[in-house]
Amino acid sequence: MRRMVLAYAALTLVAPALLPAQSFLERMDVHGYGGWSFGRTVDNKTTNHFLFGHSRGDYSHSEFALNLSIAVNDRLKIDAQPFWHSGHHANQTASGMDYVFAEYRWSDAFALRAGQVKHPFGIYTEVFDVGTLRPFAALPQSVYGPTGFVGKAYSGVGFTGALYASGGWGVSYDVYGGGLEVVERDVGFQVLAQGPDTTGKTLNFAETKAFRDVVGGRLVMHTPVAGMSFGISGYTGTRPVAPVERRRTVYGAHAELLTDHWSLRAEGAHQNAKEGRTIDGAYIEAAYRLTREWQVAALYNTLDAELDGVSAVDIARAPSLLRHKERGVALNYWFTPNFVVKASYHEVDGNHFAQPEPVRVRSVVAGNALRTRTELVLLGAQLSF
Amino acid sequence: MRMHLLVGVLLATLVGSAAPAQSLPFRVVVHSDNPVGTLTRERVSQLFLKKVTQWQDRSRVAPVEMREALSLRAEFSRRIHQRDVATIKTYWQQMIFAGRSVPPPERASDAEVLEFVQRNPSAIGYVSADATLPSGVKVVEISG
């Protein structure tokens, strides 16, 4: 995959050679987005981290990405999006390619995409980090958090297209196959599964899992009511869990209504993994523009997980690690559609996402010191161009 | 007297329904060689949002927009997309960052839009209702 990414990056750089210089500039579009967030939990004694915040306050979350689109001709285009971000885990910084792919379009209804392509699942995967496209600073965690539902991009081949009838109905689709890296942090599951005796047992702190032989798709129905759409998504793939390959299947449904004043979204997803767990996540999110600049928003997130083969006694040590119930409210000021300042408050019951740093989860659970309730305040500024 | 009043109201209603319910402050224009004569409001919206990207002859539609600050852009957005300019900008952000599409080029005046359409047989744009059309450009009627 790394070689493919480098190859496409090189192709992006040499694309100017395929076109006269003036023509190349006319055919290239450059956009980008960025943001910064500060988060702090209200309880300054909690060890829980959630989203971008913890008890000491975290100023370090920031991100930036450039979006490049080059129309080589009327049918072929190349898209690339390099990114950079820093986060609160040990002051991590990361950079790379969100995606880089070529798209050949025969018609509105049929196009081929090949490379590292944004994962088409649900509402937000294709615009994962673009803060000006959502009312809260962070995505709804019950579907888009590090729980193994979604990936940022698949590496492979896909087909996409859309058909719109004159009456206002339309349908758009994506079908794809290849490899998929899924965002996931399952230290809590491991702590429960290992039980109280951790002698000789280590924890895996990896935050992504690589799946292969993935087949997936998304179907979206656009209605004559402007801004209203419904969709279903799903994929299945395998990854090695020694000594065998384990299959994971994920599917979900979503609904969306976007008007000048309202932004209403609801989504649910189910994960059925032969790795020994089942996860259900859902959210509902509503935002309303009081004026052109001021916006209020509310969010309810819920997630429940079940672990196979783990005794009830072991789960009883910290059942909150399998649960996330969150209510959030936000107040946003939109200077323009491309620049917004957000303030939000989140109240969480459960520790599936709101938990100590991964290296401390085991010791906190062993010490019976896990706080199941977390309150977080987030401030952020997000932009796009 | 009452009969005269009733007839008068009836006539006014008929005349009102025969005339366009709302006269538009803009006209949608295409190249003279384009065989399209009438488009529904929804189709015009789909063309400018690049949800439909090909004419019947499979040539690529080339929409051209007015600059965001112009009042005609706001009128067009409200009447054709039934959304304000800010909402349409959000739509384009979604398209851009999903790697799906990029917005049409923008022009700052009727004259610049007409020049764009005149030079491009696949183009579609809109200009003020009282703009003088040069040769090589024709109006498309909007129905629905």
GROMACS .gro file of C-alpha atoms in nm, chain A:
model
  385
    1MET     CA    1   0.000   0.000   0.000
    2ARG     CA    2   0.285   0.236   0.081
    3ARG     CA    3   0.433   0.181  -0.266
    4MET     CA    4   0.096   0.248  -0.426
    5VAL     CA    5   0.054   0.569  -0.230
    6LEU     CA    6   0.402   0.682  -0.331
    7ALA     CA    7   0.333   0.591  -0.693
    8TYR     CA    8   0.018   0.795  -0.704
    9ALA     CA    9   0.185   1.082  -0.523
   10ALA     CA   10   0.454   1.073  -0.789
   11LEU     CA   11   0.187   1.067  -1.057
   12THR     CA   12   0.031   1.375  -0.902
   13LEU     CA   13   0.365   1.551  -0.916
   14VAL     CA   14   0.436   1.456  -1.278
   15ALA     CA   15   0.082   1.528  -1.398
   16PRO     CA   16   0.197   1.875  -1.506
   17ALA     CA   17   0.425   1.704  -1.757
   18LEU     CA   18   0.121   1.542  -1.916
   19LEU     CA   19  -0.035   1.880  -1.984
   20PRO     CA   20   0.097   2.213  -2.105
   21ALA     CA   21   0.187   2.431  -1.805
   22GLN     CA   22  -0.091   2.686  -1.854
   23SER     CA   23  -0.346   2.414  -1.919
   24PHE     CA   24  -0.232   2.226  -1.607
   25LEU     CA   25  -0.291   2.527  -1.383
   26GLU     CA   26  -0.636   2.577  -1.529
   27ARG     CA   27  -0.723   2.213  -1.460
   28MET     CA   28  -0.599   2.200  -1.100
   29ASP     CA   29  -0.812   2.287  -0.800
   30VAL     CA   30  -0.650   2.344  -0.461
   31HIS     CA   31  -0.850   2.348  -0.140
   32GLY     CA   32  -0.780   2.266   0.221
   33TYR     CA   33  -0.904   2.259   0.576
   34GLY     CA   34  -0.766   2.298   0.922
   35GLY     CA   35  -0.858   2.332   1.282
   36TRP     CA   36  -0.750   2.359   1.640
   37SER     CA   37  -0.929   2.245   1.954
   38PHE     CA   38  -0.888   2.277   2.328
   39GLY     CA   39  -1.052   2.029   2.562
   40ARG     CA   40  -1.080   2.002   2.937
   41THR     CA   41  -1.277   1.774   3.162
   42VAL     CA   42  -1.483   1.950   3.427
   43ASP     CA   43  -1.369   1.711   3.701
   44ASN     CA   44  -1.002   1.789   3.749
   45LYS     CA   45  -0.949   1.466   3.941
   46THR     CA   46  -1.064   1.234   3.666
   47THR     CA   47  -0.807   1.034   3.473
   48ASN     CA   48  -1.038   1.004   3.177
   49HIS     CA   49  -0.946   1.137   2.837
   50PHE     CA   50  -1.227   1.204   2.594
   51LEU     CA   51  -1.213   1.352   2.245
   52PHE     CA   52  -0.948   1.623   2.261
   53GLY     CA   53  -0.951   1.682   2.635
   54HIS     CA   54  -0.843   1.567   2.979
   55SER     CA   55  -0.824   1.706   3.332
   56ARG     CA   56  -0.520   1.924   3.273
   57GLY     CA   57  -0.661   2.077   2.959
   58ASP     CA   58  -0.516   1.991   2.619
   59TYR     CA   59  -0.418   2.258   2.371
   60SER     CA   60  -0.235   2.032   2.131
   61HIS     CA   61  -0.500   1.909   1.893
   62SER     CA   62  -0.461   2.067   1.553
   63GLU     CA   63  -0.476   1.955   1.193
   64PHE     CA   64  -0.433   2.074   0.839
   65ALA     CA   65  -0.484   1.913   0.499
   66LEU     CA   66  -0.448   2.018   0.138
   67ASN     CA   67  -0.694   1.889  -0.120
   68LEU     CA   68  -0.562   1.868  -0.477
   69SER     CA   69  -0.777   1.774  -0.775
   70ILE     CA   70  -0.635   1.761  -1.125
   71ALA     CA   71  -0.860   1.707  -1.426
   72VAL     CA   72  -0.623   1.543  -1.673
   73ASN     CA   73  -0.900   1.544  -1.932
   74ASP     CA   74  -1.281   1.533  -1.939
   75ARG     CA   75  -1.289   1.175  -1.814
   76LEU     CA   76  -0.981   1.131  -1.598
   77LYS     CA   77  -0.894   1.310  -1.278
   78ILE     CA   78  -0.647   1.259  -0.998
   79ASP     CA   79  -0.726   1.353  -0.638
   80ALA     CA   80  -0.486   1.369  -0.348
   81GLN     CA   81  -0.515   1.492   0.008
   82PRO     CA   82  -0.200   1.507   0.222
   83PHE     CA   83  -0.257   1.584   0.590
   84TRP     CA   84  -0.081   1.672   0.908
   85HIS     CA   85  -0.217   1.661   1.262
   86SER     CA   86  -0.108   1.660   1.624
   87GLY     CA   87  -0.302   1.503   1.907
   88HIS     CA   88  -0.297   1.462   2.278
   89HIS     CA   89  -0.153   1.111   2.296
   90ALA     CA   90   0.206   1.175   2.402
   91ASN     CA   91   0.205   1.485   2.181
   92GLN     CA   92   0.178   1.267   1.875
   93THR     CA   93   0.212   1.423   1.535
   94ALA     CA   94   0.132   1.243   1.219
   95SER     CA   95   0.137   1.319   0.850
   96GLY     CA   96   0.050   1.123   0.545
   97MET     CA   97  -0.198   1.089   0.265
   98ASP     CA   98  -0.568   1.084   0.350
   99TYR     CA   99  -0.624   0.964   0.000
  100VAL     CA  100  -0.473   0.961  -0.346
  101PHE     CA  101  -0.658   0.802  -0.633
  102ALA     CA  102  -0.743   0.824  -1.000
  103GLU     CA  103  -1.100   0.838  -1.121
  104TYR     CA  104  -1.206   0.753  -1.476
  105ARG     CA  105  -1.564   0.853  -1.549
  106TRP     CA  106  -1.764   0.706  -1.835
  107SER     CA  107  -2.089   0.873  -1.735
  108ASP     CA  108  -2.267   1.018  -1.432
  109ALA     CA  109  -2.381   0.667  -1.349
  110PHE     CA  110  -2.048   0.489  -1.379
  111ALA     CA  111  -1.694   0.577  -1.277
  112LEU     CA  112  -1.393   0.372  -1.172
  113ARG     CA  113  -1.175   0.473  -0.878
  114ALA     CA  114  -0.842   0.314  -0.803
  115GLY     CA  115  -0.585   0.389  -0.537
  116GLN     CA  116  -0.631   0.496  -0.177
  117VAL     CA  117  -0.990   0.614  -0.180
  118LYS     CA  118  -1.202   0.768   0.095
  119HIS     CA  119  -1.408   0.494   0.263
  120PRO     CA  120  -1.771   0.545   0.160
  121PHE     CA  121  -1.968   0.456   0.473
  122GLY     CA  122  -2.251   0.652   0.624
  123ILE     CA  123  -2.256   1.031   0.633
  124TYR     CA  124  -1.916   1.151   0.748
  125THR     CA  125  -1.635   0.912   0.645
  126GLU     CA  126  -1.552   1.099   0.325
  127VAL     CA  127  -1.517   1.428   0.513
  128PHE     CA  128  -1.376   1.279   0.831
  129ASP     CA  129  -1.174   1.575   0.957
  130VAL     CA  130  -1.348   1.869   0.788
  131GLY     CA  131  -1.483   2.066   1.080
  132THR     CA  132  -1.684   2.314   0.872
  133LEU     CA  133  -1.914   2.032   0.762
  134ARG     CA  134  -2.051   1.941   1.104
  135PRO     CA  135  -2.192   2.127   1.406
  136PHE     CA  136  -1.960   1.976   1.669
  137ALA     CA  137  -1.582   1.995   1.685
  138ALA     CA  138  -1.559   1.615   1.685
  139LEU     CA  139  -1.750   1.351   1.496
  140PRO     CA  140  -2.019   1.145   1.673
  141GLN     CA  141  -1.806   0.882   1.844
  142SER     CA  142  -2.062   0.601   1.855
  143VAL     CA  143  -2.009   0.547   1.482
  144TYR     CA  144  -1.694   0.743   1.395
  145GLY     CA  145  -1.490   0.695   1.710
  146PRO     CA  146  -1.206   0.443   1.747
  147THR     CA  147  -1.438   0.145   1.780
  148GLY     CA  148  -1.381  -0.035   1.454
  149PHE     CA  149  -1.680   0.065   1.243
  150VAL     CA  150  -1.515   0.282   0.981
  151GLY     CA  151  -1.189   0.336   0.804
  152LYS     CA  152  -1.055   0.657   0.659
  153ALA     CA  153  -0.971   0.508   0.320
  154TYR     CA  154  -0.972   0.179   0.137
  155SER     CA  155  -0.687   0.073  -0.087
  156GLY     CA  156  -0.818  -0.095  -0.396
  157VAL     CA  157  -1.069  -0.046  -0.670
  158GLY     CA  158  -1.420   0.086  -0.658
  159PHE     CA  159  -1.708   0.192  -0.876
  160THR     CA  160  -1.926   0.491  -0.810
  161GLY     CA  161  -2.203   0.685  -0.976
  162ALA     CA  162  -2.533   0.864  -0.942
  163LEU     CA  163  -2.856   0.896  -1.133
  164TYR     CA  164  -3.101   1.181  -1.088
  165ALA     CA  165  -3.451   1.182  -1.232
  166SER     CA  166  -3.626   1.501  -1.332
  167GLY     CA  167  -3.879   1.460  -1.049
  168GLY     CA  168  -3.610   1.516  -0.787
  169TRP     CA  169  -3.544   1.154  -0.695
  170GLY     CA  170  -3.191   1.030  -0.723
  171VAL     CA  171  -2.972   0.742  -0.621
  172SER     CA  172  -2.595   0.733  -0.570
  173TYR     CA  173  -2.384   0.429  -0.505
  174ASP     CA  174  -2.035   0.307  -0.421
  175VAL     CA  175  -1.903  -0.048  -0.451
  176TYR     CA  176  -1.545  -0.128  -0.363
  177GLY     CA  177  -1.296  -0.399  -0.282
  178GLY     CA  178  -0.946  -0.415  -0.144
  179GLY     CA  179  -0.785  -0.345   0.190
  180LEU     CA  180  -0.917  -0.127   0.469
  181GLU     CA  181  -0.748   0.014   0.777
  182VAL     CA  182  -1.003   0.059   1.051
  183VAL     CA  183  -0.962   0.305   1.336
  184GLU     CA  184  -0.988   0.112   1.659
  185ARG     CA  185  -0.869   0.126   2.017
  186ASP     CA  186  -0.976  -0.183   2.210
  187VAL     CA  187  -0.758  -0.173   2.521
  188GLY     CA  188  -1.073  -0.181   2.734
  189PHE     CA  189  -1.186  -0.507   2.571
  190GLN     CA  190  -0.842  -0.658   2.628
  191VAL     CA  191  -0.839  -0.558   2.996
  192LEU     CA  192  -1.176  -0.725   3.055
  193ALA     CA  193  -1.086  -1.034   2.854
  194GLN     CA  194  -0.752  -1.084   3.035
  195GLY     CA  195  -0.917  -1.085   3.377
  196PRO     CA  196  -0.755  -0.975   3.705
  197ASP     CA  197  -0.446  -1.194   3.670
  198THR     CA  198  -0.229  -1.015   3.415
  199THR     CA  199   0.091  -1.208   3.479
  200GLY     CA  200   0.277  -1.241   3.150
  201LYS     CA  201  -0.003  -1.074   2.957
  202THR     CA  202   0.062  -0.772   2.743
  203LEU     CA  203  -0.175  -0.521   2.589
  204ASN     CA  204  -0.184  -0.424   2.223
  205PHE     CA  205  -0.201  -0.045   2.194
  206ALA     CA  206  -0.229  -0.031   1.817
  207GLU     CA  207  -0.497   0.214   1.705
  208THR     CA  208  -0.571   0.074   1.362
  209LYS     CA  209  -0.644  -0.273   1.236
  210ALA     CA  210  -0.581  -0.380   0.878
  211PHE     CA  211  -0.847  -0.581   0.699
  212ARG     CA  212  -0.807  -0.750   0.363
  213ASP     CA  213  -1.029  -0.906   0.103
  214VAL     CA  214  -1.278  -0.634   0.190
  215VAL     CA  215  -1.594  -0.598  -0.013
  216GLY     CA  216  -1.830  -0.315   0.064
  217GLY     CA  217  -2.075  -0.061  -0.061
  218ARG     CA  218  -2.306   0.229   0.010
  219LEU     CA  219  -2.638   0.319  -0.144
  220VAL     CA  220  -2.797   0.662  -0.092
  221MET     CA  221  -3.148   0.762  -0.195
  222HIS     CA  222  -3.196   1.135  -0.260
  223THR     CA  223  -3.554   1.252  -0.231
  224PRO     CA  224  -3.751   1.533  -0.399
  225VAL     CA  225  -3.739   1.713  -0.063
  226ALA     CA  226  -3.426   1.922  -0.112
  227GLY     CA  227  -3.156   1.814   0.130
  228MET     CA  228  -3.325   1.491   0.246
  229SER     CA  229  -3.154   1.159   0.183
  230PHE     CA  230  -3.141   0.808   0.325
  231GLY     CA  231  -2.867   0.551   0.293
  232ILE     CA  232  -2.735   0.210   0.384
  233SER     CA  233  -2.371   0.104   0.404
  234GLY     CA  234  -2.182  -0.215   0.474
  235TYR     CA  235  -1.860  -0.405   0.431
  236THR     CA  236  -1.702  -0.734   0.523
  237GLY     CA  237  -1.338  -0.832   0.543
  238THR     CA  238  -1.089  -1.046   0.731
  239ARG     CA  239  -0.779  -0.994   0.940
  240PRO     CA  240  -0.538  -1.238   1.098
  241VAL     CA  241  -0.609  -1.314   1.462
  242ALA     CA  242  -0.354  -1.583   1.535
  243PRO     CA  243  -0.376  -1.857   1.434
  244VAL     CA  244  -0.668  -1.798   1.196
  245GLU     CA  245  -0.829  -1.528   0.983
  246ARG     CA  246  -1.127  -1.362   1.150
  247ARG     CA  247  -1.409  -1.199   0.962
  248ARG     CA  248  -1.572  -0.871   1.056
  249THR     CA  249  -1.898  -0.751   0.906
  250VAL     CA  250  -2.024  -0.398   0.958
  251TYR     CA  251  -2.345  -0.244   0.831
  252GLY     CA  252  -2.536   0.072   0.901
  253ALA     CA  253  -2.811   0.308   0.796
  254HIS     CA  254  -2.840   0.684   0.797
  255ALA     CA  255  -3.082   0.968   0.734
  256GLU     CA  256  -3.008   1.333   0.675
  257LEU     CA  257  -3.199   1.656   0.623
  258LEU     CA  258  -3.007   1.972   0.541
  259THR     CA  259  -3.186   2.304   0.493
  260ASP     CA  260  -3.074   2.665   0.524
  261HIS     CA  261  -3.154   2.659   0.895
  262TRP     CA  262  -3.163   2.294   0.999
  263SER     CA  263  -2.907   2.020   0.996
  264LEU     CA  264  -3.061   1.691   1.113
  265ARG     CA  265  -2.868   1.366   1.104
  266ALA     CA  266  -2.923   1.018   1.247
  267GLU     CA  267  -2.714   0.711   1.197
  268GLY     CA  268  -2.674   0.362   1.337
  269ALA     CA  269  -2.417   0.090   1.280
  270HIS     CA  270  -2.374  -0.272   1.383
  271GLN     CA  271  -2.052  -0.469   1.400
  272ASN     CA  272  -2.057  -0.844   1.412
  273ALA     CA  273  -1.707  -0.975   1.447
  274LYS     CA  274  -1.589  -1.332   1.461
  275GLU     CA  275  -1.312  -1.183   1.675
  276GLY     CA  276  -1.554  -1.231   1.963
  277ARG     CA  277  -1.755  -0.916   2.004
  278THR     CA  278  -2.067  -0.739   1.888
  279ILE     CA  279  -2.102  -0.362   1.890
  280ASP     CA  280  -2.402  -0.140   1.823
  281GLY     CA  281  -2.365   0.235   1.790
  282ALA     CA  282  -2.607   0.513   1.702
  283TYR     CA  283  -2.647   0.889   1.727
  284ILE     CA  284  -2.885   1.166   1.651
  285GLU     CA  285  -2.757   1.517   1.588
  286ALA     CA  286  -2.955   1.836   1.537
  287ALA     CA  287  -2.831   2.187   1.462
  288TYR     CA  288  -3.023   2.508   1.401
  289ARG     CA  289  -2.909   2.844   1.267
  290LEU     CA  290  -3.057   3.117   1.483
  291THR     CA  291  -2.907   3.373   1.249
  292ARG     CA  292  -2.658   3.351   0.965
  293GLU     CA  293  -2.377   3.351   1.221
  294TRP     CA  294  -2.512   3.184   1.536
  295GLN     CA  295  -2.590   2.814   1.549
  296VAL     CA  296  -2.701   2.586   1.834
  297ALA     CA  297  -2.669   2.210   1.826
  298ALA     CA  298  -2.749   1.902   2.032
  299LEU     CA  299  -2.626   1.546   2.012
  300TYR     CA  300  -2.710   1.210   2.165
  301ASN     CA  301  -2.464   0.923   2.118
  302THR     CA  302  -2.509   0.565   2.236
  303LEU     CA  303  -2.292   0.257   2.205
  304ASP     CA  304  -2.312  -0.089   2.360
  305ALA     CA  305  -2.069  -0.374   2.317
  306GLU     CA  306  -2.079  -0.743   2.407
  307LEU     CA  307  -1.777  -0.967   2.443
  308ASP     CA  308  -1.796  -1.336   2.367
  309GLY     CA  309  -1.610  -1.582   2.583
  310VAL     CA  310  -1.554  -1.338   2.871
  311SER     CA  311  -1.710  -1.437   3.200
  312ALA     CA  312  -1.969  -1.219   3.366
  313VAL     CA  313  -1.737  -1.196   3.665
  314ASP     CA  314  -1.460  -1.044   3.455
  315ILE     CA  315  -1.699  -0.806   3.283
  316ALA     CA  316  -1.834  -0.700   3.621
  317ARG     CA  317  -1.489  -0.557   3.703
  318ALA     CA  318  -1.561  -0.265   3.469
  319PRO     CA  319  -1.880  -0.306   3.264
  320SER     CA  320  -1.866   0.066   3.182
  321LEU     CA  321  -1.586  -0.014   2.935
  322LEU     CA  322  -1.857  -0.164   2.714
  323ARG     CA  323  -2.085   0.135   2.729
  324HIS     CA  324  -2.102   0.494   2.601
  325LYS     CA  325  -2.399   0.726   2.653
  326GLU     CA  326  -2.331   1.086   2.564
  327ARG     CA  327  -2.530   1.406   2.552
  328GLY     CA  328  -2.379   1.714   2.400
  329VAL     CA  329  -2.476   2.074   2.331
  330ALA     CA  330  -2.291   2.329   2.122
  331LEU     CA  331  -2.294   2.698   2.045
  332ASN     CA  332  -2.117   2.798   1.723
  333TYR     CA  333  -2.033   3.127   1.555
  334TRP     CA  334  -1.990   3.110   1.178
  335PHE     CA  335  -1.787   3.403   1.053
  336THR     CA  336  -1.840   3.257   0.705
  337PRO     CA  337  -1.935   2.908   0.581
  338ASN     CA  338  -1.557   2.850   0.578
  339PHE     CA  339  -1.464   2.962   0.930
  340VAL     CA  340  -1.636   2.874   1.255
  341VAL     CA  341  -1.563   2.892   1.626
  342LYS     CA  342  -1.730   2.624   1.836
  343ALA     CA  343  -1.794   2.569   2.205
  344SER     CA  344  -1.951   2.250   2.331
  345TYR     CA  345  -2.025   2.063   2.651
  346HIS     CA  346  -2.039   1.684   2.664
  347GLU     CA  347  -2.174   1.465   2.942
  348VAL     CA  348  -2.074   1.100   2.918
  349ASP     CA  349  -2.182   0.790   3.108
  350GLY     CA  350  -1.955   0.497   3.033
  351ASN     CA  351  -1.590   0.436   2.959
  352HIS     CA  352  -1.583   0.290   2.612
  353PHE     CA  353  -1.439   0.615   2.478
  354ALA     CA  354  -1.395   0.828   2.791
  355GLN     CA  355  -1.118   0.635   2.967
  356PRO     CA  356  -0.766   0.681   3.098
  357GLU     CA  357  -0.474   0.682   2.859
  358PRO     CA  358  -0.434   0.332   2.713
  359VAL     CA  359  -0.122   0.254   2.919
  360ARG     CA  360  -0.312   0.329   3.241
  361VAL     CA  361  -0.645   0.155   3.178
  362ARG     CA  362  -0.538  -0.174   3.330
  363SER     CA  363  -0.403  -0.023   3.652
  364VAL     CA  364  -0.704   0.205   3.698
  365VAL     CA  365  -0.944  -0.087   3.656
  366ALA     CA  366  -0.738  -0.301   3.893
  367GLY     CA  367  -0.751  -0.022   4.148
  368ASN     CA  368  -1.129   0.008   4.106
  369ALA     CA  369  -1.070   0.375   4.030
  370LEU     CA  370  -1.248   0.404   3.697
  371ARG     CA  371  -1.479   0.706   3.690
  372THR     CA  372  -1.781   0.624   3.479
  373ARG     CA  373  -1.900   0.981   3.440
  374THR     CA  374  -1.709   1.237   3.236
  375GLU     CA  375  -1.793   1.596   3.163
  376LEU     CA  376  -1.597   1.774   2.894
  377VAL     CA  377  -1.580   2.127   2.759
  378LEU     CA  378  -1.442   2.177   2.410
  379LEU     CA  379  -1.344   2.497   2.234
  380GLY     CA  380  -1.231   2.497   1.876
  381ALA     CA  381  -1.182   2.689   1.556
  382GLN     CA  382  -1.221   2.519   1.220
  383LEU     CA  383  -1.174   2.644   0.869
  384SER     CA  384  -1.177   2.537   0.508
  385PHE     CA  385  -1.094   2.701   0.177
   0.00000   0.00000   0.00000
